[in-house]
mmCIF file of C-alpha atoms in Angstrom:
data_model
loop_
_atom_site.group_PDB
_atom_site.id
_atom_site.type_symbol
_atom_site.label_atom_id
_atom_site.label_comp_id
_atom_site.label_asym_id
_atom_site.label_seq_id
_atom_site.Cartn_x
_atom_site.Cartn_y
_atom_site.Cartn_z
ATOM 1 C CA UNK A 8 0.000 0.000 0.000
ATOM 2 C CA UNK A 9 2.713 2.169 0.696
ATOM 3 C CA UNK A 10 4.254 1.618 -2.444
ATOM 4 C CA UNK A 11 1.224 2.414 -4.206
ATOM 5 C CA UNK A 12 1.022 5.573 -2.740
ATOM 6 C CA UNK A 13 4.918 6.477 -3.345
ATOM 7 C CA UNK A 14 4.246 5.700 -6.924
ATOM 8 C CA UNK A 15 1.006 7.587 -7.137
ATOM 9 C CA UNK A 16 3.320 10.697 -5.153
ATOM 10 C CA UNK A 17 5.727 10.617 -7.733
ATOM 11 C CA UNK A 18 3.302 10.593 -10.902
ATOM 12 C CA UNK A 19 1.933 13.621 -9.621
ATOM 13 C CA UNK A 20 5.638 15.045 -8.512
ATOM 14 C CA UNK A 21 6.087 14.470 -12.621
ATOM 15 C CA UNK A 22 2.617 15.728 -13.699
ATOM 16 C CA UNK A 23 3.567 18.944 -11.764
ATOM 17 C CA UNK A 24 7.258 19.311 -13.197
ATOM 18 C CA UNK A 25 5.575 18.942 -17.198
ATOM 19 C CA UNK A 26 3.230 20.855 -16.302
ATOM 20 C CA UNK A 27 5.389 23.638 -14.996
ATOM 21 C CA UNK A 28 8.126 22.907 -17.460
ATOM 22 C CA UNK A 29 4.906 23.897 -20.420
ATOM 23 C CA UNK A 30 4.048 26.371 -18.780
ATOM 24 C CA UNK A 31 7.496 28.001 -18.772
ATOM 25 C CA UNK A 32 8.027 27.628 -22.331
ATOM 26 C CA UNK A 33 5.168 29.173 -22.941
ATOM 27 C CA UNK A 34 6.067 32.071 -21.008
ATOM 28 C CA UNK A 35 9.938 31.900 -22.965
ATOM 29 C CA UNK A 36 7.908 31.930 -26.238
ATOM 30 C CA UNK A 37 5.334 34.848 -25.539
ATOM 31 C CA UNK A 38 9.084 36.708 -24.020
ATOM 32 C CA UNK A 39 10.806 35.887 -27.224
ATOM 33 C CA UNK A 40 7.543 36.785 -29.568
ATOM 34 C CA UNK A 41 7.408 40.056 -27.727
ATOM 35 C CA UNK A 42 10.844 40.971 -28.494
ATOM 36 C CA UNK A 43 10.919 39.831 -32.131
ATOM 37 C CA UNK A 44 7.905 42.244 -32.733
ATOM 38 C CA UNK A 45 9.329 45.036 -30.294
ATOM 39 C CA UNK A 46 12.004 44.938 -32.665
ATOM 40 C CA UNK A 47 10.144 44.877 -35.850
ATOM 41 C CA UNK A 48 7.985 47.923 -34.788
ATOM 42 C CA UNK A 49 10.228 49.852 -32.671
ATOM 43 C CA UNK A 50 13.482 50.587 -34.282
ATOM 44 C CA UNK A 51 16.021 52.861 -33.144
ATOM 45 C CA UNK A 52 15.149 55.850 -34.592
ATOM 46 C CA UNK A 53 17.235 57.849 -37.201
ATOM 47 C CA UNK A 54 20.101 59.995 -36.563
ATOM 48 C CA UNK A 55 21.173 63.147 -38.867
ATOM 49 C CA UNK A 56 24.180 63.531 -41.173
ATOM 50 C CA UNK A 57 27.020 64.886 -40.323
ATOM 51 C CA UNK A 58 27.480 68.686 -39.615
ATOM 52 C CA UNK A 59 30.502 69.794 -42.285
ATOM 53 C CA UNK A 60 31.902 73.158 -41.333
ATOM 54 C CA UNK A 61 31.291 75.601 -44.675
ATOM 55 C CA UNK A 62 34.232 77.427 -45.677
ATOM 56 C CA UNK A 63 35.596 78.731 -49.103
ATOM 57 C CA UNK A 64 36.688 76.101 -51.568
ATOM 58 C CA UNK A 65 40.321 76.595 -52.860
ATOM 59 C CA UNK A 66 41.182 75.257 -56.364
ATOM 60 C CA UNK A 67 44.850 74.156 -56.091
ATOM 61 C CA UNK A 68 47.789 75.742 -58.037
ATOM 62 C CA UNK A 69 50.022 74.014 -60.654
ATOM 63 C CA UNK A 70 52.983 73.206 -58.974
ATOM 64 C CA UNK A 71 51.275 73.108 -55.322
ATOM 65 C CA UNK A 72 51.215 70.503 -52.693
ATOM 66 C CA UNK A 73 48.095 68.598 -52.806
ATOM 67 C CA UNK A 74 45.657 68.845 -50.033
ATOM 68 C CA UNK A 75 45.387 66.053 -48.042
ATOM 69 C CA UNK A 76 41.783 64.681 -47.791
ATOM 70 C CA UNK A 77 39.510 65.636 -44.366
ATOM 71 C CA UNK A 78 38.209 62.304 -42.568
ATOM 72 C CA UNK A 79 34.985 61.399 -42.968
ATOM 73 C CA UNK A 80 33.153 62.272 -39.725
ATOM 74 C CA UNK A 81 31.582 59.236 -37.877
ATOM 75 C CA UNK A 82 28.593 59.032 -35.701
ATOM 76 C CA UNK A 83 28.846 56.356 -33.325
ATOM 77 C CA UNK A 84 25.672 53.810 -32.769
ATOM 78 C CA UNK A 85 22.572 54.647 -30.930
ATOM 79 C CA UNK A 86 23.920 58.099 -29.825
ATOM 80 C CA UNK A 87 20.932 60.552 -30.509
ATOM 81 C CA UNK A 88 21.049 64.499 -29.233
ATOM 82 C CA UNK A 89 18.141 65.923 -28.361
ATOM 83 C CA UNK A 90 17.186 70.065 -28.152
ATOM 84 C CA UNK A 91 14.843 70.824 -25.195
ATOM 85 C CA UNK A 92 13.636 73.992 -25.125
ATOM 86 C CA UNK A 93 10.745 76.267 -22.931
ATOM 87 C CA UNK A 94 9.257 79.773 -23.870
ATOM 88 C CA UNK A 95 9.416 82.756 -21.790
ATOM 89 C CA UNK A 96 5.729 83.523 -21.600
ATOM 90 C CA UNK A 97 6.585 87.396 -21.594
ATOM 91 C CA UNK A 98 8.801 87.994 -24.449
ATOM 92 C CA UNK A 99 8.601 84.433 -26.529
ATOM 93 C CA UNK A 100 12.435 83.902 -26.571
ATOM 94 C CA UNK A 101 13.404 80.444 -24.988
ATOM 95 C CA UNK A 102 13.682 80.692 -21.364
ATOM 96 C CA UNK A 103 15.743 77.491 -20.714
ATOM 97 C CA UNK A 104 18.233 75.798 -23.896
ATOM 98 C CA UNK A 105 19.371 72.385 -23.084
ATOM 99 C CA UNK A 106 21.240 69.814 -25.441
ATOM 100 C CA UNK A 107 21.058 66.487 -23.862
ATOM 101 C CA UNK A 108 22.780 63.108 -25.829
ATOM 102 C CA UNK A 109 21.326 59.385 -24.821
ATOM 103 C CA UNK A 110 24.143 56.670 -25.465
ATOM 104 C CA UNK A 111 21.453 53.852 -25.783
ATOM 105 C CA UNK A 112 24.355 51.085 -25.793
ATOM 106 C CA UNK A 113 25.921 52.167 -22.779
ATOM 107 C CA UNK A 114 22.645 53.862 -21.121
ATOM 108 C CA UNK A 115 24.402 57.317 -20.530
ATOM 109 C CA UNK A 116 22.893 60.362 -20.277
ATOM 110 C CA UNK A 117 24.389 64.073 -20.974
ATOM 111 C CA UNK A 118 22.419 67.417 -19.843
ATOM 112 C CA UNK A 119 24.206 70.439 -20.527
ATOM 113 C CA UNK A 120 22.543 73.553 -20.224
ATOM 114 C CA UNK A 121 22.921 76.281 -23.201
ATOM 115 C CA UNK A 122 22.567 79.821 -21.143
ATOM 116 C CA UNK A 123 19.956 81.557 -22.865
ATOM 117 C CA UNK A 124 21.764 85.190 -23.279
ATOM 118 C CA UNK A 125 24.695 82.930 -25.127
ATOM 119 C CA UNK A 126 26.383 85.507 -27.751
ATOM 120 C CA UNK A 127 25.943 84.233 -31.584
ATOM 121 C CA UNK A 128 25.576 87.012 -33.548
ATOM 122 C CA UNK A 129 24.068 86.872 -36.880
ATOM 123 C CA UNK A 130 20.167 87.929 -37.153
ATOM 124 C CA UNK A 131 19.912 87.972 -33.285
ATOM 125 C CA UNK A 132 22.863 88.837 -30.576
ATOM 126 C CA UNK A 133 21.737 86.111 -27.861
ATOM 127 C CA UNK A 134 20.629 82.529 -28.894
ATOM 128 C CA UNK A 135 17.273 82.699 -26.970
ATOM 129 C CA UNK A 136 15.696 84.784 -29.461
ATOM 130 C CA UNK A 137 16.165 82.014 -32.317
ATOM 131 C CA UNK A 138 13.204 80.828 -30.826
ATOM 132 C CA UNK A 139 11.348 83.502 -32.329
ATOM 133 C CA UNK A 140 11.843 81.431 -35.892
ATOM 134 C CA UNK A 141 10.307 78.474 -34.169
ATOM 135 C CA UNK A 142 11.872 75.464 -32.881
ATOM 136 C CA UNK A 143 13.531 74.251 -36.127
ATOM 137 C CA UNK A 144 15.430 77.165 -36.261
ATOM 138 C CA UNK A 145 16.748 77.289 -32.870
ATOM 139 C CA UNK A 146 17.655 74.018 -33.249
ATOM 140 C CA UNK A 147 19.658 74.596 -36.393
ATOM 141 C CA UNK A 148 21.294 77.474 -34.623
ATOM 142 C CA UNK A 149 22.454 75.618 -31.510
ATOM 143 C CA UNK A 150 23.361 72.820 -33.841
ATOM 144 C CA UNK A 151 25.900 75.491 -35.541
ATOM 145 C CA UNK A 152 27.043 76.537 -32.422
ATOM 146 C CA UNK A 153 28.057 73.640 -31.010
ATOM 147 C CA UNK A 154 29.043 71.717 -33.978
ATOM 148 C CA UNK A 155 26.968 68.559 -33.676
ATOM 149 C CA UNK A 156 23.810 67.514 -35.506
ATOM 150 C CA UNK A 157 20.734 67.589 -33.011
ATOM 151 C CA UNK A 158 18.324 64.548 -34.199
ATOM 152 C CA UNK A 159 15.607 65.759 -32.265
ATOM 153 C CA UNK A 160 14.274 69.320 -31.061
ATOM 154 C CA UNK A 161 11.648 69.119 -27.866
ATOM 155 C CA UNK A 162 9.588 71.770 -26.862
ATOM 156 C CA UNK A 163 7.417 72.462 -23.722
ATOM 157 C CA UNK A 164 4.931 74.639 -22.237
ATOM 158 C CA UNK A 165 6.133 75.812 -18.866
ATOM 159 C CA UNK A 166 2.517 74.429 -17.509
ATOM 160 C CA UNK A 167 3.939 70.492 -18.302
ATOM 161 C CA UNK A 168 6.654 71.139 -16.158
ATOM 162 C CA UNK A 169 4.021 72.299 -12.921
ATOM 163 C CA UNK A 170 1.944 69.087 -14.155
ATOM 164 C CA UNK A 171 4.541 66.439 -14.071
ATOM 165 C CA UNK A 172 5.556 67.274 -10.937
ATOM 166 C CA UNK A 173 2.347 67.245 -9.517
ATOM 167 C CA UNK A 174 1.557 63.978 -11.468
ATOM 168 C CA UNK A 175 4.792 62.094 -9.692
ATOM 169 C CA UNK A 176 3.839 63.353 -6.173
ATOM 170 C CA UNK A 177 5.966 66.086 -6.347
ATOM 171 C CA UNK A 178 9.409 66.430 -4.915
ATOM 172 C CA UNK A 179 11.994 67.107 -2.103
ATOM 173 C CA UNK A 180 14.395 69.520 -3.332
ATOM 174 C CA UNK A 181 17.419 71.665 -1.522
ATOM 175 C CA UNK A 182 16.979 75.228 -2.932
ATOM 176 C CA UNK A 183 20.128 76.679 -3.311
ATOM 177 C CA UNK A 184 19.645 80.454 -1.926
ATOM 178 C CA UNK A 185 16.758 82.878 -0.568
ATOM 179 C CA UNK A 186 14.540 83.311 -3.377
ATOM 180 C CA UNK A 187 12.489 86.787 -2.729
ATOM 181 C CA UNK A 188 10.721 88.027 -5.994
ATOM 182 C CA UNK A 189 8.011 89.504 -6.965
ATOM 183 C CA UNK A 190 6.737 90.769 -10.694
ATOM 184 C CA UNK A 191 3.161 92.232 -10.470
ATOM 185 C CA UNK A 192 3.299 92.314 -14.372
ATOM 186 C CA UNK A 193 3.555 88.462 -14.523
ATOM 187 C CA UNK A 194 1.093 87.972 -11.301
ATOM 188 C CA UNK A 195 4.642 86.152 -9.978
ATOM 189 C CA UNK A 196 5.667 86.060 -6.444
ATOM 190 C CA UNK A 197 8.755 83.550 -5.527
ATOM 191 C CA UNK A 198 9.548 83.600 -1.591
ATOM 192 C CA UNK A 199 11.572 80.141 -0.606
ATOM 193 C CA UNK A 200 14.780 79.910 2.045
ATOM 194 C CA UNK A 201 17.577 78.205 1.558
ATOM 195 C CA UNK A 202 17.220 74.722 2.075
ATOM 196 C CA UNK A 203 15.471 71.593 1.810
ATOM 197 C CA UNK A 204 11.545 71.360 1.175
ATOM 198 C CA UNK A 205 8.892 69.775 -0.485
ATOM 199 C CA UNK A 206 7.604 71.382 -3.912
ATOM 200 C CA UNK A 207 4.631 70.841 -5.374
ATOM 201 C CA UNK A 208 3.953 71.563 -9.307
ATOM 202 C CA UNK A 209 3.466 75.447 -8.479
ATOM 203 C CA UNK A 210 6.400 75.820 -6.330
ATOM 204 C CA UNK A 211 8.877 74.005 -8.609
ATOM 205 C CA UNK A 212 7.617 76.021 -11.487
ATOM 206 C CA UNK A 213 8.416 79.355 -9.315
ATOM 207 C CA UNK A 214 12.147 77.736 -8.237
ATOM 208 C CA UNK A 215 12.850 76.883 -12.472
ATOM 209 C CA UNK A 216 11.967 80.981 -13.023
ATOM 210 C CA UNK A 217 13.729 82.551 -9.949
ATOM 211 C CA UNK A 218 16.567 84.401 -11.167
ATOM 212 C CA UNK A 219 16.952 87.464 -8.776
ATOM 213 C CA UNK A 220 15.957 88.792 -5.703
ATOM 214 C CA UNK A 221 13.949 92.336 -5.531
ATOM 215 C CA UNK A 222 17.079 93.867 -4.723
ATOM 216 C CA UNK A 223 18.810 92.731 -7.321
ATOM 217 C CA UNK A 224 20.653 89.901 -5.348
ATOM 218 C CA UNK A 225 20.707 85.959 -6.393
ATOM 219 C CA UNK A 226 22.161 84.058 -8.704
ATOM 220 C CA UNK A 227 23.620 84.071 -13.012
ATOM 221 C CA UNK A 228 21.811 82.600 -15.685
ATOM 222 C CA UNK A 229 24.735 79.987 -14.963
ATOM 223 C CA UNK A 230 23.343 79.398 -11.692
ATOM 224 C CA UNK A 231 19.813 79.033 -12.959
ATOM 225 C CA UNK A 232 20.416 76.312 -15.548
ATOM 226 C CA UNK A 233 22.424 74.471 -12.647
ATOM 227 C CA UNK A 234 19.424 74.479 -10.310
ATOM 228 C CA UNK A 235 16.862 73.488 -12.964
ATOM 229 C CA UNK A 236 19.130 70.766 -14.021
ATOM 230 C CA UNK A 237 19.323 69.368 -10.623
ATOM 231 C CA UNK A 238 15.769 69.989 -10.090
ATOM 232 C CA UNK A 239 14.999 67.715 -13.290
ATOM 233 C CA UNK A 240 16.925 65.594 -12.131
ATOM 234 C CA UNK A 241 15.117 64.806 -9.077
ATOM 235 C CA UNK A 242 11.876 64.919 -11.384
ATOM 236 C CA UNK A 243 13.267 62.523 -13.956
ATOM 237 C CA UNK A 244 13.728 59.778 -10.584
ATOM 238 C CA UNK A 245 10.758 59.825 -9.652
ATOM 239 C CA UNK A 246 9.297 59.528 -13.150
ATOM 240 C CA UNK A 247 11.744 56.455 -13.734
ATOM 241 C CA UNK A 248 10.692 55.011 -11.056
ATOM 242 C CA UNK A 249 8.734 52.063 -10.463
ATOM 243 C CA UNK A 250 5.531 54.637 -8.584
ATOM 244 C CA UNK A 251 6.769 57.004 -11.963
ATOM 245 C CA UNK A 252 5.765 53.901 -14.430
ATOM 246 C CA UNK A 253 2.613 53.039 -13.005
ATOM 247 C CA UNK A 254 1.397 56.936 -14.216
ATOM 248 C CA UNK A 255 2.247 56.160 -17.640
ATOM 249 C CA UNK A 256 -1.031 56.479 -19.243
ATOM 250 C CA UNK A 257 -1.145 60.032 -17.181
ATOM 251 C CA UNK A 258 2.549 61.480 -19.053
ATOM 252 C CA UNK A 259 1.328 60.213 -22.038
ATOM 253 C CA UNK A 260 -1.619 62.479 -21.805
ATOM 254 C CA UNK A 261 0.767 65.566 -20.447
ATOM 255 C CA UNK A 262 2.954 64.796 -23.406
ATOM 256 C CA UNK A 263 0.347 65.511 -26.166
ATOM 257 C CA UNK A 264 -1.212 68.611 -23.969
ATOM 258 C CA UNK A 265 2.288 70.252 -23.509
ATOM 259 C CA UNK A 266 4.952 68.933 -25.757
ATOM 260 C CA UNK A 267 5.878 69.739 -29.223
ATOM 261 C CA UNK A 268 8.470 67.279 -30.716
ATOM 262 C CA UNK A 269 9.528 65.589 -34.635
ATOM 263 C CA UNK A 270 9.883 62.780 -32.834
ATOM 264 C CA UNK A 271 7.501 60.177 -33.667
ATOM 265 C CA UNK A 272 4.772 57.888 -31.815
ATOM 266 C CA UNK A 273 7.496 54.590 -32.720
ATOM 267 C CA UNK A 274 10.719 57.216 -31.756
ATOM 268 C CA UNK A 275 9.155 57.932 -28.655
ATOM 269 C CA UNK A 276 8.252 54.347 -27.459
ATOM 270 C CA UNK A 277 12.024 53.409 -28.602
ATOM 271 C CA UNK A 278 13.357 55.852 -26.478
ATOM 272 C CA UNK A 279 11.514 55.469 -23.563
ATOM 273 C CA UNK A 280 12.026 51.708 -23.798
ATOM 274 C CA UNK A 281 15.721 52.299 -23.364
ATOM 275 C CA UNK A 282 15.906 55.264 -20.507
ATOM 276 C CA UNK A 283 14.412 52.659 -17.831
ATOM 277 C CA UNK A 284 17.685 51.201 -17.768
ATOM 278 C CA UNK A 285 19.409 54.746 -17.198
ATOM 279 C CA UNK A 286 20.964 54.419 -13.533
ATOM 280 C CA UNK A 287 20.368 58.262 -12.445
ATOM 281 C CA UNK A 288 22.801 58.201 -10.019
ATOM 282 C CA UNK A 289 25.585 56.912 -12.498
ATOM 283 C CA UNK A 290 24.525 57.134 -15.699
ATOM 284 C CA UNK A 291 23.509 61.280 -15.818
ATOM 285 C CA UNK A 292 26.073 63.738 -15.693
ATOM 286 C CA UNK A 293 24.865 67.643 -15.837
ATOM 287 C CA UNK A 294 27.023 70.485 -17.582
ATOM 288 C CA UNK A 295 26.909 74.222 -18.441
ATOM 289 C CA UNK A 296 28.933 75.260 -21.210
ATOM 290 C CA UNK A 297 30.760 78.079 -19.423
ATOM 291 C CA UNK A 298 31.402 81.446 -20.335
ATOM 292 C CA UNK A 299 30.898 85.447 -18.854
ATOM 293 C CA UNK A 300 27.689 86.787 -19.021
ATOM 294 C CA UNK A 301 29.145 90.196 -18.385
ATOM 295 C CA UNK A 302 30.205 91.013 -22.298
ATOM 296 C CA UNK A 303 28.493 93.960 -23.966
ATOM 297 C CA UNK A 304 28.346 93.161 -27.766
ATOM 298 C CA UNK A 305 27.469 96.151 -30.317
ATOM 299 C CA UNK A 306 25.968 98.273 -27.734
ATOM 300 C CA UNK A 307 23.917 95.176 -26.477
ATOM 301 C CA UNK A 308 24.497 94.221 -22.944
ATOM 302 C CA UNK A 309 24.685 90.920 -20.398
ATOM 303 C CA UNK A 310 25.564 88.885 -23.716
ATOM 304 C CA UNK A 311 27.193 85.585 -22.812
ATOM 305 C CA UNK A 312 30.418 84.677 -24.242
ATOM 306 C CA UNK A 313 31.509 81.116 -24.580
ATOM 307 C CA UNK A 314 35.251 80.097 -23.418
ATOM 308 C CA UNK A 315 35.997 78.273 -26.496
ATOM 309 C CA UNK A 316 38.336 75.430 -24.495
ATOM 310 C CA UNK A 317 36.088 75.217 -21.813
ATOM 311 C CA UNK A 318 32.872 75.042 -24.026
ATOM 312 C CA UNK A 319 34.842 72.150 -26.547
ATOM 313 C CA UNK A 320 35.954 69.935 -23.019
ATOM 314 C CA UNK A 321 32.043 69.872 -22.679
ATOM 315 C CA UNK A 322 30.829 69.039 -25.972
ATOM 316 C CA UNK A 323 33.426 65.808 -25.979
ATOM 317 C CA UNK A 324 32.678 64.679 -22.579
ATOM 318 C CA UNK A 325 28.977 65.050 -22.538
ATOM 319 C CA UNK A 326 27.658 65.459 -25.855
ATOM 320 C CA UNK A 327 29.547 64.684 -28.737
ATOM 321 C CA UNK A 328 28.147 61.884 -30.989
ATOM 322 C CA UNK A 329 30.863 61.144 -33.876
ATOM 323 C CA UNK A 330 33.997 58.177 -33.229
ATOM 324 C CA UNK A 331 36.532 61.204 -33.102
ATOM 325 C CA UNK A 332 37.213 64.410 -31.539
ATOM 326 C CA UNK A 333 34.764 67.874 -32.210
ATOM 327 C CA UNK A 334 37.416 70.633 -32.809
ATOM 328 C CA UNK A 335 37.886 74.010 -32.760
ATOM 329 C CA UNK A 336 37.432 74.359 -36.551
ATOM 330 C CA UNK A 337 34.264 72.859 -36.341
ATOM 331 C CA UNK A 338 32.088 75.019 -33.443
ATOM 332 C CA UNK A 339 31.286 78.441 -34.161
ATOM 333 C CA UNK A 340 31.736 80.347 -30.669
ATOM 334 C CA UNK A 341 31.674 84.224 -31.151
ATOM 335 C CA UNK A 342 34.091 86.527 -29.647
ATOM 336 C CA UNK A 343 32.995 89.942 -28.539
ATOM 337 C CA UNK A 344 37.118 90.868 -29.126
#
């Protein structure tokens, strides 16, 4: 009888390992299905030519040395660079310039903040009024300034920003100095201390703007665009995190309110696909290029003039997207001198 039932125990011990073993082939097969289609629909998305520097063509001499031929620039794989950029409601210039790259292979990410009163000359004095042209142009300005193709340009209402926070919960944030502001005209009044504190959507909006005291204390545009990097930083945590994901269906709606992009529906699932395996506390590094925001250029004042070595250290380490070195030949930094 006993034997009976050891038999009987290990039929079922078998029944139960088959019936697990189908099960998880099943569940390999609808893993491996999902990936074969992922990767039939969503394909990394398109990156631009190369920028080539325009200059005068020289026809060579009888009798000279030959020129030797340029290399080819090279973009490495799944390295995209991305504009972001947000109006000032009061004038329309861009309020906040950042180029960010996304190494998809080795799931790095590069911020570095473009300071809005940057000098570059030509139709306008200071880069933030590009944005007058629309985003295209901007982008094809900043693009030229820094030497680099940007694949994608993204815009935003300065309302998405106040809504994603709110939507994640909002944040805990160390504000970096006494904020004490107040602009009638824009029905804006910013009044933090120094510290650490909680922000809602509102408040985190007001910190982003803040760039002087009433009495005329504070901080550069240089401090700014540190303080809203590290402040979308701590946004872009909690939105890559696991709470973040469950509101997906919620950014997804903020996205089509707020956002203007020429990144498409497939682009967009591609990339967001790939950033949950950004680490944030390894894999983002935050830069702005640096420069003086004193220089008066042409009789226009508080212009901000790029250091040209400083500025090209940046662009390597952080955003540059070809196999070899950006030079100096190939950026187009103005000098006020």
């Amino acid at each position: 009888m006993s034997g009976r039932r050891s038999r009987n125990a290990k039929k079922q011990r078998h029944r139960g390992l088959r019936i697990a073993y189908r099960v998880l082939v099943v569940i390999s097969f609808v893993i491996v299905l999902v990936f074969c289609i992922a990767n039939l629909v969503v394909r990394p998305p398109a990156q631009k030519e190369p920028v080539l520097a325009e200059g005068p063509v020289s026809t060579p001499n009888p009798g000279d040395e030959p020129t030797p031929t340029p290399t080819p620039l090279v973009r490495k794989e799944y390295f995209y660079t991305f504009m972001l950029a947000a109006r000032d409601q009061s004038s329309g210039n861009a309020d906040s310039i950042m180029v960010v790259s996304f190494d998809v292979k080795d799931h790095r990410v590069g911020v570095v903040s473009v300071p809005r009163d940057t000098l570059v000359g030509g139709t306008y004095t200071k880069i933030n009024s590009y944005y007058h042209g629309g985003a295209e142009r901007l982008q094809e300005k900043v693009s030229d300034l820094l030497g680099i193709p940007i694949d994608y340009y993204i815009t935003v209402d300065v309302e998405a920003f106040r809504a994603l926070v709110d939507a994640v919960g909002g944040v805990n944030f160390y504000i970096p100095c006494d904020m004490d502001y107040d602009d009638p005209v824009q029905d804006l009044s910013i009044h933090f201390t120094e510290g650490t504190r909680y922000l809602n959507g509102a408040d985190a909006l007001k910190v982003v703007r803040f760039r002087k005291n009433n009495d005329g204390s504070g901080y550069s545009d240089t401090g700014r665009a540190e303080t809203q990097q590290k402040l979308l930083t701590a946004v872009a945590k909690k939105v890559l995190s696991w709470s973040g994901m469950t509101k997906y269906n919620e950014f997804i709606d903020l996205f089509a309110r707020y956002v203007k992009t020429d990144l498409s529906g497939t682009d967009m699932a591609y990339f967001a696909g790939q950033a949950i395996y950004v680490d944030t506390a390894s894999g983002l590094t935050t830069a702005t290029l640096p420069g003086d925001g004193s220089v008066t250029y042409r009789g226009v004042q508080w212009c901000y003039e790029l250091c040209p070595e400083e500025t090209l250290e940046v662009i390597n380490r952080l955003l540059n997207p070809y196999t070899t070195e950006v030079t100096a030949e190939m950026v187009n930094i103005l000098q006020a001198d």
